[in-house]
Amino acid sequence: MSIVRHDPSSLLSLAAEHGNTVYTAGIVAKNLKNDIKGQTKEVLDEIDRLLAKCGTSKSKILSCMIWVTDIRNRAPMNEVYSAWADPKNLPVRACVEAKLADPSALVEIMVIAAK
């Protein structure tokens, strides 16, 4: 089976396809001046774009890993996530507190999806 990589940089690809599975990198917002809700929306919009580019959608997400820099931001992040997620096709998910590479980033999300 071939591997197709999308939006590569010098460090990583933002998405990769292998067989009928799509993997995204950990996605962070570009506008780091936004609050947790704004950053979460931007990240989820980028995940939608990447999944579409790979021929799939959020309804086929199998697994979702979320990192927040302050666990107290979990509730407002979940407000945005819950409005975005397909309620009939919720993935397995984890949300943990962690330091991110850029101290201005408040959330990072990585998904694995079926095609």
mmCIF file with all atom_site columns, C-alpha atoms in Angstrom:
data_model
loop_
_atom_site.group_PDB
_atom_site.id
_atom_site.type_symbol
_atom_site.label_atom_id
_atom_site.label_alt_id
_atom_site.label_comp_id
_atom_site.label_asym_id
_atom_site.label_entity_id
_atom_site.label_seq_id
_atom_site.pdbx_PDB_ins_code
_atom_site.Cartn_x
_atom_site.Cartn_y
_atom_site.Cartn_z
_atom_site.occupancy
_atom_site.B_iso_or_equiv
_atom_site.pdbx_formal_charge
_atom_site.auth_seq_id
_atom_site.auth_comp_id
_atom_site.auth_asym_id
_atom_site.auth_atom_id
_atom_site.pdbx_PDB_model_num
ATOM 1   C CA . MET A 1 1   ? 0.000   0.000  0.000  1.00 0.00 ? 1   MET A CA 1
ATOM 2   C CA . SER A 1 2   ? 1.174   3.454  -0.794 1.00 0.00 ? 2   SER A CA 1
ATOM 3   C CA . ILE A 1 3   ? 1.455   6.369  1.593  1.00 0.00 ? 3   ILE A CA 1
ATOM 4   C CA . VAL A 1 4   ? 0.252   9.820  0.536  1.00 0.00 ? 4   VAL A CA 1
ATOM 5   C CA . ARG A 1 5   ? 1.465   12.794 2.553  1.00 0.00 ? 5   ARG A CA 1
ATOM 6   C CA . HIS A 1 6   ? -0.257  16.184 2.521  1.00 0.00 ? 6   HIS A CA 1
ATOM 7   C CA . ASP A 1 7   ? 0.998   19.693 3.284  1.00 0.00 ? 7   ASP A CA 1
ATOM 8   C CA . PRO A 1 8   ? 4.577   18.733 4.179  1.00 0.00 ? 8   PRO A CA 1
ATOM 9   C CA . SER A 1 9   ? 6.981   21.118 5.869  1.00 0.00 ? 9   SER A CA 1
ATOM 10  C CA . SER A 1 10  ? 10.613  20.708 6.859  1.00 0.00 ? 10  SER A CA 1
ATOM 11  C CA . LEU A 1 11  ? 9.499   18.888 10.048 1.00 0.00 ? 11  LEU A CA 1
ATOM 12  C CA . LEU A 1 12  ? 6.279   17.018 9.303  1.00 0.00 ? 12  LEU A CA 1
ATOM 13  C CA . SER A 1 13  ? 3.286   16.459 7.060  1.00 0.00 ? 13  SER A CA 1
ATOM 14  C CA . LEU A 1 14  ? -0.038  17.816 8.297  1.00 0.00 ? 14  LEU A CA 1
ATOM 15  C CA . ALA A 1 15  ? -1.812  14.639 7.138  1.00 0.00 ? 15  ALA A CA 1
ATOM 16  C CA . ALA A 1 16  ? -0.914  11.211 5.830  1.00 0.00 ? 16  ALA A CA 1
ATOM 17  C CA . GLU A 1 17  ? -3.026  8.527  4.164  1.00 0.00 ? 17  GLU A CA 1
ATOM 18  C CA . HIS A 1 18  ? -2.235  4.827  4.310  1.00 0.00 ? 18  HIS A CA 1
ATOM 19  C CA . GLY A 1 19  ? -4.791  2.422  2.940  1.00 0.00 ? 19  GLY A CA 1
ATOM 20  C CA . ASN A 1 20  ? -8.195  3.494  4.214  1.00 0.00 ? 20  ASN A CA 1
ATOM 21  C CA . THR A 1 21  ? -6.831  5.417  7.198  1.00 0.00 ? 21  THR A CA 1
ATOM 22  C CA . VAL A 1 22  ? -6.000  9.123  7.542  1.00 0.00 ? 22  VAL A CA 1
ATOM 23  C CA . TYR A 1 23  ? -3.716  10.496 10.250 1.00 0.00 ? 23  TYR A CA 1
ATOM 24  C CA . THR A 1 24  ? -3.330  14.178 11.061 1.00 0.00 ? 24  THR A CA 1
ATOM 25  C CA . ALA A 1 25  ? -0.471  15.832 12.843 1.00 0.00 ? 25  ALA A CA 1
ATOM 26  C CA . GLY A 1 26  ? -1.188  17.645 16.074 1.00 0.00 ? 26  GLY A CA 1
ATOM 27  C CA . ILE A 1 27  ? -2.862  20.803 14.799 1.00 0.00 ? 27  ILE A CA 1
ATOM 28  C CA . VAL A 1 28  ? -2.550  24.150 16.582 1.00 0.00 ? 28  VAL A CA 1
ATOM 29  C CA . ALA A 1 29  ? -4.133  27.478 15.697 1.00 0.00 ? 29  ALA A CA 1
ATOM 30  C CA . LYS A 1 30  ? -2.246  30.012 13.620 1.00 0.00 ? 30  LYS A CA 1
ATOM 31  C CA . ASN A 1 31  ? -3.895  32.964 15.377 1.00 0.00 ? 31  ASN A CA 1
ATOM 32  C CA . LEU A 1 32  ? -2.570  32.441 18.888 1.00 0.00 ? 32  LEU A CA 1
ATOM 33  C CA . LYS A 1 33  ? -4.098  35.696 20.130 1.00 0.00 ? 33  LYS A CA 1
ATOM 34  C CA . ASN A 1 34  ? -7.509  34.009 20.227 1.00 0.00 ? 34  ASN A CA 1
ATOM 35  C CA . ASP A 1 35  ? -8.895  32.543 23.447 1.00 0.00 ? 35  ASP A CA 1
ATOM 36  C CA . ILE A 1 36  ? -9.373  28.786 23.907 1.00 0.00 ? 36  ILE A CA 1
ATOM 37  C CA . LYS A 1 37  ? -12.687 28.784 22.037 1.00 0.00 ? 37  LYS A CA 1
ATOM 38  C CA . GLY A 1 38  ? -11.264 30.702 19.092 1.00 0.00 ? 38  GLY A CA 1
ATOM 39  C CA . GLN A 1 39  ? -8.184  28.510 18.898 1.00 0.00 ? 39  GLN A CA 1
ATOM 40  C CA . THR A 1 40  ? -10.271 25.335 19.148 1.00 0.00 ? 40  THR A CA 1
ATOM 41  C CA . LYS A 1 41  ? -12.559 26.473 16.320 1.00 0.00 ? 41  LYS A CA 1
ATOM 42  C CA . GLU A 1 42  ? -9.577  27.291 14.121 1.00 0.00 ? 42  GLU A CA 1
ATOM 43  C CA . VAL A 1 43  ? -7.976  23.898 14.838 1.00 0.00 ? 43  VAL A CA 1
ATOM 44  C CA . LEU A 1 44  ? -11.212 22.023 14.075 1.00 0.00 ? 44  LEU A CA 1
ATOM 45  C CA . ASP A 1 45  ? -11.679 23.993 10.837 1.00 0.00 ? 45  ASP A CA 1
ATOM 46  C CA . GLU A 1 46  ? -8.164  22.952 9.795  1.00 0.00 ? 46  GLU A CA 1
ATOM 47  C CA . ILE A 1 47  ? -8.921  19.321 10.663 1.00 0.00 ? 47  ILE A CA 1
ATOM 48  C CA . ASP A 1 48  ? -12.067 19.540 8.492  1.00 0.00 ? 48  ASP A CA 1
ATOM 49  C CA . ARG A 1 49  ? -9.937  20.899 5.628  1.00 0.00 ? 49  ARG A CA 1
ATOM 50  C CA . LEU A 1 50  ? -7.333  18.154 5.959  1.00 0.00 ? 50  LEU A CA 1
ATOM 51  C CA . LEU A 1 51  ? -9.903  15.376 6.212  1.00 0.00 ? 51  LEU A CA 1
ATOM 52  C CA . ALA A 1 52  ? -11.714 16.677 3.119  1.00 0.00 ? 52  ALA A CA 1
ATOM 53  C CA . LYS A 1 53  ? -8.417  16.832 1.243  1.00 0.00 ? 53  LYS A CA 1
ATOM 54  C CA . CYS A 1 54  ? -7.960  13.144 2.097  1.00 0.00 ? 54  CYS A CA 1
ATOM 55  C CA . GLY A 1 55  ? -11.478 12.208 1.021  1.00 0.00 ? 55  GLY A CA 1
ATOM 56  C CA . THR A 1 56  ? -13.081 11.784 4.436  1.00 0.00 ? 56  THR A CA 1
ATOM 57  C CA . SER A 1 57  ? -14.847 13.792 7.146  1.00 0.00 ? 57  SER A CA 1
ATOM 58  C CA . LYS A 1 58  ? -15.334 14.204 10.872 1.00 0.00 ? 58  LYS A CA 1
ATOM 59  C CA . SER A 1 59  ? -18.073 11.560 10.839 1.00 0.00 ? 59  SER A CA 1
ATOM 60  C CA . LYS A 1 60  ? -15.358 8.988  10.201 1.00 0.00 ? 60  LYS A CA 1
ATOM 61  C CA . ILE A 1 61  ? -12.934 10.033 12.939 1.00 0.00 ? 61  ILE A CA 1
ATOM 62  C CA . LEU A 1 62  ? -11.902 6.971  14.925 1.00 0.00 ? 62  LEU A CA 1
ATOM 63  C CA . SER A 1 63  ? -9.653  8.550  17.528 1.00 0.00 ? 63  SER A CA 1
ATOM 64  C CA . CYS A 1 64  ? -9.080  12.084 18.783 1.00 0.00 ? 64  CYS A CA 1
ATOM 65  C CA . MET A 1 65  ? -6.239  13.210 21.054 1.00 0.00 ? 65  MET A CA 1
ATOM 66  C CA . ILE A 1 66  ? -6.524  16.667 22.614 1.00 0.00 ? 66  ILE A CA 1
ATOM 67  C CA . TRP A 1 67  ? -3.873  18.541 24.582 1.00 0.00 ? 67  TRP A CA 1
ATOM 68  C CA . VAL A 1 68  ? -4.784  21.689 26.543 1.00 0.00 ? 68  VAL A CA 1
ATOM 69  C CA . THR A 1 69  ? -2.231  23.823 28.354 1.00 0.00 ? 69  THR A CA 1
ATOM 70  C CA . ASP A 1 70  ? -4.561  24.328 31.307 1.00 0.00 ? 70  ASP A CA 1
ATOM 71  C CA . ILE A 1 71  ? -7.097  21.628 32.187 1.00 0.00 ? 71  ILE A CA 1
ATOM 72  C CA . ARG A 1 72  ? -9.436  24.405 33.351 1.00 0.00 ? 72  ARG A CA 1
ATOM 73  C CA . ASN A 1 73  ? -9.808  25.214 29.631 1.00 0.00 ? 73  ASN A CA 1
ATOM 74  C CA . ARG A 1 74  ? -11.305 21.767 29.013 1.00 0.00 ? 74  ARG A CA 1
ATOM 75  C CA . ALA A 1 75  ? -14.912 22.931 29.523 1.00 0.00 ? 75  ALA A CA 1
ATOM 76  C CA . PRO A 1 76  ? -14.819 25.890 27.079 1.00 0.00 ? 76  PRO A CA 1
ATOM 77  C CA . MET A 1 77  ? -12.849 23.779 24.584 1.00 0.00 ? 77  MET A CA 1
ATOM 78  C CA . ASN A 1 78  ? -15.524 21.063 24.905 1.00 0.00 ? 78  ASN A CA 1
ATOM 79  C CA . GLU A 1 79  ? -18.258 23.612 24.113 1.00 0.00 ? 79  GLU A CA 1
ATOM 80  C CA . VAL A 1 80  ? -16.682 24.233 20.710 1.00 0.00 ? 80  VAL A CA 1
ATOM 81  C CA . TYR A 1 81  ? -15.739 20.575 20.181 1.00 0.00 ? 81  TYR A CA 1
ATOM 82  C CA . SER A 1 82  ? -19.257 19.339 21.040 1.00 0.00 ? 82  SER A CA 1
ATOM 83  C CA . ALA A 1 83  ? -20.868 21.799 18.607 1.00 0.00 ? 83  ALA A CA 1
ATOM 84  C CA . TRP A 1 84  ? -18.476 20.563 15.877 1.00 0.00 ? 84  TRP A CA 1
ATOM 85  C CA . ALA A 1 85  ? -18.432 16.804 16.484 1.00 0.00 ? 85  ALA A CA 1
ATOM 86  C CA . ASP A 1 86  ? -20.868 14.459 14.732 1.00 0.00 ? 86  ASP A CA 1
ATOM 87  C CA . PRO A 1 87  ? -23.068 13.309 17.654 1.00 0.00 ? 87  PRO A CA 1
ATOM 88  C CA . LYS A 1 88  ? -23.969 10.042 15.884 1.00 0.00 ? 88  LYS A CA 1
ATOM 89  C CA . ASN A 1 89  ? -20.322 9.165  15.222 1.00 0.00 ? 89  ASN A CA 1
ATOM 90  C CA . LEU A 1 90  ? -18.283 10.211 18.243 1.00 0.00 ? 90  LEU A CA 1
ATOM 91  C CA . PRO A 1 91  ? -14.694 8.930  18.246 1.00 0.00 ? 91  PRO A CA 1
ATOM 92  C CA . VAL A 1 92  ? -12.749 7.545  21.149 1.00 0.00 ? 92  VAL A CA 1
ATOM 93  C CA . ARG A 1 93  ? -11.045 10.516 22.739 1.00 0.00 ? 93  ARG A CA 1
ATOM 94  C CA . ALA A 1 94  ? -8.550  11.649 25.330 1.00 0.00 ? 94  ALA A CA 1
ATOM 95  C CA . CYS A 1 95  ? -7.930  15.145 26.654 1.00 0.00 ? 95  CYS A CA 1
ATOM 96  C CA . VAL A 1 96  ? -4.875  15.847 28.765 1.00 0.00 ? 96  VAL A CA 1
ATOM 97  C CA . GLU A 1 97  ? -3.045  18.872 30.143 1.00 0.00 ? 97  GLU A CA 1
ATOM 98  C CA . ALA A 1 98  ? 0.380   19.430 28.610 1.00 0.00 ? 98  ALA A CA 1
ATOM 99  C CA . LYS A 1 99  ? 2.894   22.127 27.763 1.00 0.00 ? 99  LYS A CA 1
ATOM 100 C CA . LEU A 1 100 ? 2.858   22.885 24.038 1.00 0.00 ? 100 LEU A CA 1
ATOM 101 C CA . ALA A 1 101 ? 5.786   23.970 21.884 1.00 0.00 ? 101 ALA A CA 1
ATOM 102 C CA . ASP A 1 102 ? 4.501   27.552 21.647 1.00 0.00 ? 102 ASP A CA 1
ATOM 103 C CA . PRO A 1 103 ? 3.439   28.960 25.033 1.00 0.00 ? 103 PRO A CA 1
ATOM 104 C CA . SER A 1 104 ? 0.706   31.017 23.303 1.00 0.00 ? 104 SER A CA 1
ATOM 105 C CA . ALA A 1 105 ? -0.962  27.876 21.940 1.00 0.00 ? 105 ALA A CA 1
ATOM 106 C CA . LEU A 1 106 ? -3.791  26.765 24.230 1.00 0.00 ? 106 LEU A CA 1
ATOM 107 C CA . VAL A 1 107 ? -4.924  23.578 22.455 1.00 0.00 ? 107 VAL A CA 1
ATOM 108 C CA . GLU A 1 108 ? -3.569  20.979 20.040 1.00 0.00 ? 108 GLU A CA 1
ATOM 109 C CA . ILE A 1 109 ? -5.684  18.276 18.407 1.00 0.00 ? 109 ILE A CA 1
ATOM 110 C CA . MET A 1 110 ? -4.686  15.169 16.430 1.00 0.00 ? 110 MET A CA 1
ATOM 111 C CA . VAL A 1 111 ? -7.108  12.714 14.803 1.00 0.00 ? 111 VAL A CA 1
ATOM 112 C CA . ILE A 1 112 ? -7.131  9.374  13.045 1.00 0.00 ? 112 ILE A CA 1
ATOM 113 C CA . ALA A 1 113 ? -9.989  8.765  10.610 1.00 0.00 ? 113 ALA A CA 1
ATOM 114 C CA . ALA A 1 114 ? -11.269 6.081  8.287  1.00 0.00 ? 114 ALA A CA 1
ATOM 115 C CA . LYS A 1 115 ? -11.867 6.901  4.625  1.00 0.00 ? 115 LYS A CA 1
#
